[in-house]
Each structure stands twice: as C-alpha cells, then as structure tokens.
Amino acid sequence: MNDVSTGEALTARLGARPGHFLLESGYHGNLWLADLDDLFRRPRALSPQVAELAQLISAYDVDGVCGPLTGGAFLASLVARELDLDFWWTERTSAPDAGSLYSAEYRLPLRTRLEGRRVAIVDDVVNAGSAVRATQDSVLAAGGSPVVVGALLTLGPSADPPAALSGLPVERLAHAHSELWDPATCPKCADGSPLTEPEAAPSS
C-alpha cells in the first residue's frame, strides 16, 4: 500500500477543505474533513478497511476495543466485531476551552471495569489526538491498559504519532499531510486571517 496516495484518496473521499480552523484539541489547523460523518453510512462498504485495521491490531493481543463517539466508536465497534472482542466507547462530557490545548474530556458512559484488560483505542481519523488522548485517560482510570492506537487515517505535519498519544504505537491505513499550530504561534493568526467556519470552508 502506498501510504501517501491512500491518504490523499481518503482525504478526498472525506471532503477535505482548506482553511484556518479551530480544532477540538485547541490547535489551529489548515484542513477540515467535511464529510467525515458520512463514512459509516454504509458500514459494509468499509469492510475491507475494517478487516485490514483489525489484522494490524490483532498483533497486540488485545482484550477489547474502545473508541470515542462518534466516528471512533463506530469504527471500534466494527473492529471489535471483526476480532470477536469486547467493545467500549467514550463520549465527550465537556467541550474544549477556547485557547486551551487538550481540554475536552471523554468518559466511559458506564461504570465499566477494565482492570487488567489490554485495550486498543480506535478512532476514524487522528490529527492532534485529543479524543484518543482523553479516551486513553478514561481507560486508564477504569483500570485498563491501552496498548495500541488504531486509525483509518492520521493527519499532521509528519507521519510521526502526535505527542498526545504518550508513546503508544499507532497502526493506521494511511497518513496525509496537514498543518497544526499552537494558537499562540499560529501564522494565519499572525497574518490576520480569521478562523474559518467549517460549513463555510471553500471546496478547493
């Protein structure tokens, strides 16, 4: 698989839009995936990608799969089914604070006991990794051991995993380049460019 070309194909399929966006992580970025919510409309069409990601994750001898709502949980459920494993999800309980990095919180909605369980954390797309990081924190708080992160697509200025993932290995089907900036040093802010509303993002 050509990781770069596959990444470009996935971002095109997901309606990539350029601009100056405030991301959930608190970072500013130059890419928005406008059609991400459509990815799971027909789950069977995603079967080859789910099977490939599940095979990569199976090498880590996990006991279950956990993903953040919405897309990450949908994908985690499909991967768990493929591997015949337990499935858990997290949901966002607090919105990110403006200007604060990684301030959004995700929590396991049930009093799930994960003591001693090896958990794969799965998200559909990982950029700065805020939802994955918060899900990882919740799994740890419940006694579980996150051992791997899985994703269909990673974004970012390099193919290296974001620091937010605390050194966990990342298995992904593709990577595509995007830029991330701390708001304090964002070049678009320095140029006076306003933030782009996602629904108003240009198509090219």
Coordinates of N, CA, C and O in Angstrom, one line a residue, residues 50-201:
V50 N -11.8 -2.1 7.5 CA -12.0 -2.6 8.8 C -11.2 -3.9 9.0 O -10.5 -4.1 10.0
A51 N -11.3 -4.8 8.1 CA -10.5 -6.1 8.2 C -9.0 -5.8 8.2 O -8.3 -6.5 9.0
E52 N -8.5 -4.9 7.4 CA -7.1 -4.6 7.4 C -6.7 -4.0 8.7 O -5.6 -4.4 9.3
L53 N -7.4 -3.1 9.3 CA -7.1 -2.5 10.5 C -7.2 -3.5 11.7 O -6.3 -3.5 12.5
A54 N -8.2 -4.3 11.6 CA -8.3 -5.4 12.6 C -7.1 -6.3 12.6 O -6.6 -6.7 13.7
Q55 N -6.6 -6.6 11.5 CA -5.5 -7.5 11.4 C -4.2 -6.9 12.0 O -3.5 -7.5 12.7
L56 N -4.1 -5.6 11.8 CA -2.9 -4.9 12.4 C -3.0 -4.8 13.9 O -2.1 -5.0 14.6
I57 N -4.2 -4.6 14.4 CA -4.5 -4.5 15.8 C -4.3 -5.9 16.5 O -3.9 -6.0 17.7
S58 N -4.7 -7.0 15.8 CA -4.7 -8.3 16.4 C -3.3 -8.7 16.9 O -3.1 -9.5 17.8
A59 N -2.2 -8.1 16.3 CA -0.9 -8.4 16.7 C -0.5 -8.0 18.1 O 0.5 -8.5 18.7
Y60 N -1.4 -7.2 18.7 CA -1.1 -6.7 20.1 C -1.8 -7.4 21.2 O -1.8 -7.0 22.3
D61 N -2.5 -8.5 20.8 CA -3.1 -9.4 21.8 C -4.0 -8.6 22.7 O -3.9 -8.7 23.9
V62 N -5.0 -7.9 22.1 CA -5.8 -7.0 22.9 C -7.1 -7.8 23.4 O -7.5 -8.8 22.8
D63 N -7.7 -7.4 24.5 CA -8.9 -8.0 25.0 C -10.1 -7.3 24.5 O -11.2 -7.8 24.7
G64 N -10.0 -6.0 24.0 CA -11.2 -5.3 23.6 C -10.7 -4.0 22.9 O -9.5 -3.7 22.8
V65 N -11.7 -3.3 22.4 CA -11.5 -2.1 21.6 C -12.4 -1.0 22.1 O -13.6 -1.2 22.4
C66 N -11.9 0.2 22.2 CA -12.6 1.3 22.7 C -12.4 2.5 21.7 O -11.3 2.8 21.3
G67 N -13.5 3.3 21.5 CA -13.4 4.4 20.6 C -14.2 5.5 21.0 O -15.3 5.3 21.7
P68 N -13.8 6.8 20.8 CA -14.6 8.0 21.1 C -15.8 8.2 20.1 O -15.6 8.1 18.9
L69 N -16.9 8.5 20.7 CA -18.0 8.9 19.9 C -17.7 10.2 19.1 O -17.1 11.1 19.7
T70 N -18.1 10.3 17.8 CA -19.0 9.3 17.2 C -18.2 8.4 16.3 O -18.3 7.1 16.5
G71 N -17.5 8.9 15.4 CA -16.8 8.0 14.4 C -15.9 7.0 14.9 O -15.9 5.9 14.5
G72 N -15.1 7.4 16.0 CA -14.2 6.4 16.5 C -14.9 5.2 17.2 O -14.5 4.1 17.0
A73 N -16.0 5.5 17.8 CA -16.8 4.4 18.4 C -17.4 3.5 17.4 O -17.5 2.3 17.5
F74 N -17.9 4.1 16.3 CA -18.5 3.3 15.2 C -17.4 2.4 14.6 O -17.6 1.2 14.4
L75 N -16.2 2.9 14.4 CA -15.1 2.1 13.8 C -14.7 1.0 14.8 O -14.4 -0.1 14.5
A76 N -14.6 1.4 16.1 CA -14.2 0.5 17.1 C -15.1 -0.7 17.2 O -14.7 -1.8 17.4
S77 N -16.4 -0.4 17.1 CA -17.4 -1.5 17.1 C -17.2 -2.5 16.0 O -17.3 -3.7 16.2
L78 N -16.9 -1.9 14.8 CA -16.7 -2.8 13.6 C -15.5 -3.6 13.8 O -15.4 -4.8 13.4
V79 N -14.4 -3.0 14.3 CA -13.2 -3.8 14.5 C -13.4 -4.8 15.6 O -12.9 -6.0 15.5
A80 N -14.1 -4.5 16.7 CA -14.3 -5.5 17.8 C -15.1 -6.7 17.2 O -14.9 -7.8 17.6
R81 N -16.1 -6.4 16.4 CA -16.8 -7.5 15.8 C -16.0 -8.3 14.9 O -16.1 -9.6 14.9
E82 N -15.1 -7.7 14.1 CA -14.2 -8.4 13.2 C -13.3 -9.4 14.0 O -13.0 -10.5 13.6
L83 N -12.8 -8.9 15.2 CA -11.9 -9.7 16.0 C -12.7 -10.5 17.1 O -12.0 -11.2 17.9
D84 N -14.0 -10.4 17.2 CA -14.8 -11.1 18.2 C -14.3 -10.7 19.6 O -14.0 -11.6 20.4
L85 N -14.2 -9.4 19.9 CA -13.7 -8.9 21.2 C -14.7 -8.0 21.8 O -15.7 -7.6 21.2
D86 N -14.5 -7.7 23.0 CA -15.4 -6.7 23.7 C -15.2 -5.3 23.1 O -14.1 -5.0 22.6
F87 N -16.3 -4.5 23.2 CA -16.3 -3.2 22.7 C -16.7 -2.2 23.8 O -17.7 -2.4 24.5
W88 N -16.0 -1.1 23.9 CA -16.4 0.0 24.8 C -16.3 1.3 24.0 O -15.7 1.4 22.9
W89 N -16.9 2.3 24.5 CA -16.9 3.6 23.9 C -16.8 4.7 24.9 O -17.1 4.5 26.1
T90 N -16.3 5.9 24.5 CA -16.3 7.1 25.4 C -17.1 8.1 24.7 O -17.3 8.2 23.5
E91 N -17.7 9.0 25.5 CA -18.4 10.2 24.9 C -17.9 11.5 25.6 O -17.5 11.5 26.7
R92 N -18.0 12.5 24.8 CA -17.4 13.8 25.3 C -18.4 14.4 26.4 O -19.6 14.5 26.2
T93 N -17.8 14.7 27.5 CA -18.5 15.2 28.6 C -18.3 16.7 28.8 O -19.0 17.4 29.5
S94 N -17.2 17.3 28.2 CA -17.0 18.7 28.3 C -16.4 19.2 27.0 O -15.5 18.5 26.5
A95 N -16.8 20.3 26.5 CA -16.3 20.9 25.3 C -14.9 21.5 25.6 O -14.6 21.8 26.7
P96 N -14.1 21.6 24.6 CA -12.8 22.2 24.8 C -12.9 23.7 25.2 O -13.8 24.4 24.8
D97 N -12.0 24.1 26.1 CA -11.9 25.5 26.5 C -11.2 26.3 25.4 O -10.2 25.9 24.9
A98 N -11.7 27.5 25.0 CA -11.1 28.3 24.0 C -9.7 28.6 24.4 O -9.5 29.1 25.5
G99 N -8.8 28.4 23.5 CA -7.4 28.8 23.8 C -6.6 27.8 24.6 O -5.4 27.9 24.9
S100 N -7.3 26.7 25.1 CA -6.6 25.7 25.9 C -6.4 24.4 25.1 O -7.4 23.9 24.5
L101 N -5.2 23.9 25.1 CA -4.9 22.6 24.4 C -5.4 21.4 25.2 O -5.1 21.3 26.4
Y102 N -6.0 20.5 24.5 CA -6.4 19.2 25.1 C -7.3 19.4 26.3 O -7.1 18.6 27.3
S103 N -8.3 20.2 26.2 CA -9.1 20.5 27.4 C -10.4 19.7 27.3 O -11.2 19.7 28.3
A104 N -10.8 19.2 26.1 CA -12.0 18.4 26.0 C -11.8 17.1 26.8 O -10.8 16.5 26.9
E105 N -12.9 16.6 27.4 CA -12.9 15.4 28.2 C -13.9 14.4 27.6 O -15.0 14.7 27.2
Y106 N -13.4 13.1 27.6 CA -14.3 12.0 27.2 C -14.3 11.0 28.3 O -13.3 10.7 29.0
R107 N -15.5 10.4 28.6 CA -15.6 9.5 29.7 C -16.4 8.2 29.2 O -17.2 8.3 28.4
L108 N -16.0 7.1 29.8 CA -16.8 5.9 29.6 C -18.2 6.1 30.3 O -18.3 6.5 31.4
P109 N -19.2 5.9 29.5 CA -20.6 6.2 30.0 C -21.1 5.2 31.0 O -22.0 5.5 31.7
L110 N -20.6 4.0 31.1 CA -21.0 3.0 32.1 C -19.9 2.9 33.1 O -18.7 3.2 32.8
R111 N -20.2 2.3 34.2 CA -19.2 2.0 35.2 C -18.4 0.7 34.8 O -18.5 -0.3 35.4
T112 N -17.7 0.9 33.7 CA -17.0 -0.2 33.1 C -15.7 -0.6 33.9 O -14.9 0.3 34.2
R113 N -15.6 -1.8 34.2 CA -14.4 -2.3 34.9 C -13.4 -2.9 33.9 O -13.8 -3.9 33.3
L114 N -12.3 -2.3 33.8 CA -11.3 -2.8 32.8 C -10.0 -3.3 33.4 O -9.0 -3.4 32.7
E115 N -10.0 -3.6 34.7 CA -8.8 -4.0 35.4 C -8.1 -5.1 34.6 O -8.7 -6.2 34.3
G116 N -6.9 -4.9 34.2 CA -6.1 -5.9 33.6 C -6.4 -6.1 32.1 O -5.7 -7.0 31.5
R117 N -7.3 -5.4 31.6 CA -7.7 -5.6 30.2 C -6.8 -4.8 29.3 O -6.5 -3.6 29.5
R118 N -6.3 -5.4 28.2 CA -5.4 -4.8 27.2 C -6.4 -4.2 26.2 O -7.2 -4.9 25.6
V119 N -6.3 -2.9 25.9 CA -7.3 -2.2 25.1 C -6.6 -1.5 23.9 O -5.6 -0.8 24.1
A120 N -7.2 -1.7 22.8 CA -6.9 -0.9 21.6 C -7.8 0.3 21.5 O -9.0 0.1 21.6
I121 N -7.3 1.4 21.4 CA -8.1 2.7 21.2 C -8.1 3.0 19.8 O -7.1 3.2 19.1
V122 N -9.3 3.1 19.2 CA -9.5 3.3 17.8 C -10.3 4.5 17.5 O -11.3 4.8 18.2
D123 N -9.8 5.3 16.6 CA -10.5 6.5 16.1 C -10.5 6.5 14.6 O -9.6 5.9 14.0
D124 N -11.5 7.1 13.9 CA -11.5 7.1 12.5 C -10.4 7.9 11.9 O -9.6 7.4 11.0
V125 N -10.2 9.1 12.4 CA -9.1 10.0 11.9 C -8.4 10.5 13.2 O -9.1 11.1 14.1
V126 N -7.1 10.5 13.2 CA -6.3 11.1 14.3 C -5.5 12.2 13.8 O -4.7 12.0 12.8
N127 N -5.7 13.4 14.3 CA -5.0 14.6 13.9 C -4.0 14.9 15.1 O -3.0 14.4 15.2
A128 N -4.4 15.8 16.0 CA -3.6 16.1 17.1 C -3.8 15.1 18.2 O -3.0 15.0 19.1
G129 N -4.9 14.3 18.1 CA -5.0 13.2 19.1 C -5.8 13.5 20.3 O -5.7 12.7 21.3
S130 N -6.6 14.5 20.3 CA -7.3 14.9 21.6 C -8.3 13.9 22.0 O -8.4 13.6 23.2
A131 N -9.1 13.4 21.1 CA -10.1 12.4 21.5 C -9.5 11.1 21.9 O -10.0 10.5 22.9
V132 N -8.4 10.7 21.3 CA -7.7 9.5 21.6 C -7.1 9.6 23.0 O -7.1 8.8 23.8
R133 N -6.4 10.8 23.2 CA -5.8 11.0 24.5 C -6.8 11.0 25.6 O -6.5 10.4 26.7
A134 N -7.9 11.7 25.5 CA -9.0 11.7 26.5 C -9.5 10.3 26.7 O -9.8 9.9 27.9
T135 N -9.7 9.5 25.7 CA -10.2 8.1 25.8 C -9.2 7.3 26.5 O -9.5 6.4 27.4
Q136 N -7.9 7.5 26.2 CA -6.8 6.7 26.9 C -6.9 7.0 28.4 O -6.7 6.1 29.2
D137 N -7.1 8.3 28.7 CA -7.1 8.6 30.2 C -8.3 7.9 30.9 O -8.2 7.4 32.0
S138 N -9.4 7.8 30.2 CA -10.6 7.2 30.7 C -10.4 5.7 30.9 O -10.8 5.1 31.9
V139 N -9.7 5.0 29.9 CA -9.4 3.6 30.0 C -8.5 3.4 31.2 O -8.7 2.4 32.0
L140 N -7.5 4.2 31.3 CA -6.5 4.1 32.5 C -7.2 4.2 33.8 O -7.0 3.5 34.7
A141 N -8.1 5.2 33.9 CA -8.9 5.5 35.1 C -9.8 4.3 35.5 O -10.0 4.1 36.7
A142 N -10.2 3.5 34.5 CA -11.1 2.4 34.7 C -10.2 1.1 35.0 O -10.8 0.0 35.1
G143 N -8.9 1.2 35.0 CA -8.1 0.1 35.3 C -7.6 -0.7 34.1 O -6.9 -1.7 34.2
G144 N -7.9 -0.2 32.9 CA -7.4 -0.8 31.7 C -6.0 -0.4 31.3 O -5.5 0.6 31.8
S145 N -5.4 -1.1 30.3 CA -4.1 -0.8 29.8 C -4.2 -0.6 28.3 O -4.2 -1.5 27.5
P146 N -4.2 0.7 27.9 CA -4.1 1.0 26.4 C -2.8 0.5 25.9 O -1.7 0.8 26.4
V147 N -2.8 -0.3 24.8 CA -1.6 -0.8 24.3 C -1.3 -0.4 22.8 O -0.2 -0.5 22.3
V148 N -2.3 0.1 22.1 CA -2.2 0.5 20.7 C -3.3 1.4 20.3 O -4.4 1.3 20.9
V149 N -3.0 2.3 19.4 CA -4.0 3.2 18.8 C -4.1 2.7 17.3 O -3.2 2.5 16.6
G150 N -5.4 2.6 16.9 CA -5.7 2.3 15.5 C -6.5 3.4 14.8 O -7.3 4.0 15.5
A151 N -6.2 3.6 13.6 CA -7.0 4.6 12.8 C -7.0 4.3 11.3 O -6.1 3.6 10.8
L152 N -8.0 4.7 10.7 CA -8.0 4.6 9.2 C -7.0 5.6 8.6 O -6.3 5.3 7.7
L153 N -7.0 6.8 9.3 CA -6.2 7.9 8.7 C -5.6 8.7 9.8 O -6.2 9.0 10.8
T154 N -4.3 9.0 9.7 CA -3.7 10.1 10.5 C -3.4 11.3 9.7 O -3.0 11.2 8.5
L155 N -3.5 12.4 10.4 CA -3.1 13.7 9.7 C -2.0 14.4 10.5 O -1.8 14.0 11.7
G156 N -1.4 15.3 9.9 CA -0.4 16.1 10.7 C 0.8 16.5 9.8 O 0.9 16.0 8.7
P157 N 1.7 17.3 10.4 CA 2.8 17.8 9.6 C 3.9 16.7 9.3 O 4.7 16.8 8.4
S158 N 3.8 15.6 10.1 CA 4.7 14.5 9.8 C 4.0 13.2 10.1 O 2.9 13.2 10.7
A159 N 4.6 12.1 9.6 CA 3.9 10.8 9.9 C 4.1 10.3 11.3 O 3.6 9.2 11.6
D160 N 4.9 11.0 12.1 CA 5.2 10.5 13.5 C 3.9 10.7 14.3 O 3.2 11.7 14.1
P161 N 3.6 9.8 15.2 CA 2.4 9.9 16.0 C 2.5 11.2 16.9 O 3.6 11.6 17.3
P162 N 1.3 11.9 17.1 CA 1.3 13.1 17.9 C 1.8 12.8 19.3 O 1.6 11.7 19.9
A163 N 2.4 13.7 20.0 CA 3.0 13.5 21.3 C 1.8 13.2 22.3 O 2.1 12.6 23.3
A164 N 0.6 13.6 22.0 CA -0.5 13.4 22.9 C -0.8 11.9 23.1 O -1.4 11.5 24.1
L165 N -0.3 11.0 22.3 CA -0.6 9.6 22.4 C 0.4 8.9 23.3 O 0.4 7.7 23.5
S166 N 1.3 9.6 24.0 CA 2.2 9.1 25.1 C 3.0 7.9 24.6 O 3.2 7.0 25.4
G167 N 3.4 7.9 23.4 CA 4.3 6.9 23.0 C 3.7 5.6 22.6 O 4.4 4.6 22.3
L168 N 2.3 5.5 22.6 CA 1.7 4.3 22.2 C 1.9 4.0 20.7 O 2.0 5.0 19.9
P169 N 2.1 2.8 20.3 CA 2.2 2.5 18.8 C 0.9 2.9 18.1 O -0.1 2.7 18.7
V170 N 1.1 3.3 16.9 CA -0.1 3.7 16.1 C -0.1 2.8 14.8 O 0.8 2.8 14.1
E171 N -1.2 2.1 14.6 CA -1.5 1.4 13.4 C -2.5 2.1 12.6 O -3.6 2.4 13.1
R172 N -2.2 2.4 11.4 CA -3.1 3.2 10.5 C -3.0 2.7 9.1 O -2.0 2.1 8.7
L173 N -4.0 3.0 8.4 CA -4.0 2.5 7.0 C -3.4 3.6 6.1 O -2.8 3.2 5.0
A174 N -3.4 4.8 6.5 CA -2.8 5.9 5.7 C -2.5 7.1 6.5 O -3.0 7.3 7.6
H175 N -1.6 8.0 5.9 CA -1.3 9.3 6.5 C -1.4 10.3 5.4 O -1.1 10.1 4.3
A176 N -1.9 11.5 5.8 CA -2.0 12.7 4.9 C -1.4 13.9 5.6 O -1.6 14.1 6.8
H177 N -0.8 14.7 4.9 CA -0.1 15.9 5.4 C -1.1 17.0 5.8 O -2.1 17.3 5.0
S178 N -1.0 17.6 6.9 CA -1.8 18.8 7.3 C -0.9 19.6 8.3 O 0.1 19.0 8.8
E179 N -1.3 20.8 8.5 CA -0.5 21.6 9.4 C -1.3 21.8 10.7 O -2.5 21.9 10.7
L180 N -0.6 21.9 11.8 CA -1.1 22.2 13.1 C -0.3 23.3 13.8 O 0.9 23.3 13.7
W181 N -1.0 24.2 14.4 CA -0.3 25.4 15.0 C -0.9 25.6 16.4 O -2.1 25.6 16.6
D182 N 0.0 25.9 17.4 CA -0.5 26.4 18.7 C -1.0 27.8 18.4 O -0.5 28.6 17.6
P183 N -2.2 28.1 19.0 CA -2.8 29.4 18.7 C -1.9 30.6 19.0 O -1.9 31.6 18.3
A184 N -1.0 30.4 19.9 CA -0.1 31.5 20.3 C 1.0 31.8 19.2 O 1.5 32.9 19.2
T185 N 1.2 30.8 18.3 CA 2.2 31.0 17.3 C 1.7 30.7 15.9 O 2.4 30.5 15.0
C186 N 0.3 30.7 15.8 CA -0.3 30.4 14.5 C 0.0 31.4 13.5 O -0.3 32.6 13.6
P187 N 0.6 31.1 12.3 CA 1.0 32.0 11.3 C -0.2 32.7 10.7 O -0.2 33.8 10.2
K188 N -1.3 32.0 10.6 CA -2.5 32.6 10.0 C -3.1 33.6 10.9 O -3.6 34.7 10.4
C189 N -3.1 33.4 12.2 CA -3.5 34.4 13.1 C -2.6 35.6 13.0 O -3.1 36.8 13.1
A190 N -1.3 35.4 12.9 CA -0.3 36.5 12.8 C -0.6 37.3 11.5 O -0.3 38.5 11.5
D191 N -1.1 36.7 10.5 CA -1.4 37.4 9.2 C -2.8 38.0 9.3 O -3.2 38.7 8.3
G192 N -3.5 37.9 10.4 CA -4.8 38.5 10.5 C -5.9 37.7 9.8 O -7.0 38.2 9.7
S193 N -5.6 36.4 9.5 CA -6.7 35.6 8.8 C -7.7 35.1 9.9 O -7.3 34.5 10.9
P194 N -9.0 35.3 9.7 CA -10.0 34.9 10.6 C -10.1 33.4 10.6 O -9.8 32.7 9.6
L195 N -10.6 32.8 11.7 CA -10.9 31.4 11.7 C -12.0 31.1 10.7 O -13.0 31.9 10.5
T196 N -12.0 29.9 10.0 CA -12.9 29.5 9.0 C -14.0 28.7 9.7 O -13.7 27.8 10.5
E197 N -15.3 29.0 9.5 CA -16.3 28.2 9.9 C -16.4 26.9 9.0 O -16.4 27.1 7.8
P198 N -16.4 25.7 9.6 CA -16.3 24.5 8.8 C -17.3 24.5 7.7 O -17.0 24.1 6.6
E199 N -18.6 24.9 8.0 CA -19.6 24.8 6.9 C -19.4 25.8 5.8 O -20.0 25.7 4.7
A200 N -18.5 26.8 6.1 CA -18.2 27.9 5.1 C -16.9 27.6 4.4 O -16.5 28.5 3.6
A201 N -16.3 26.5 4.6 CA -15.0 26.2 4.0 C -15.1 26.1 2.5 O -16.0 25.5 2.0

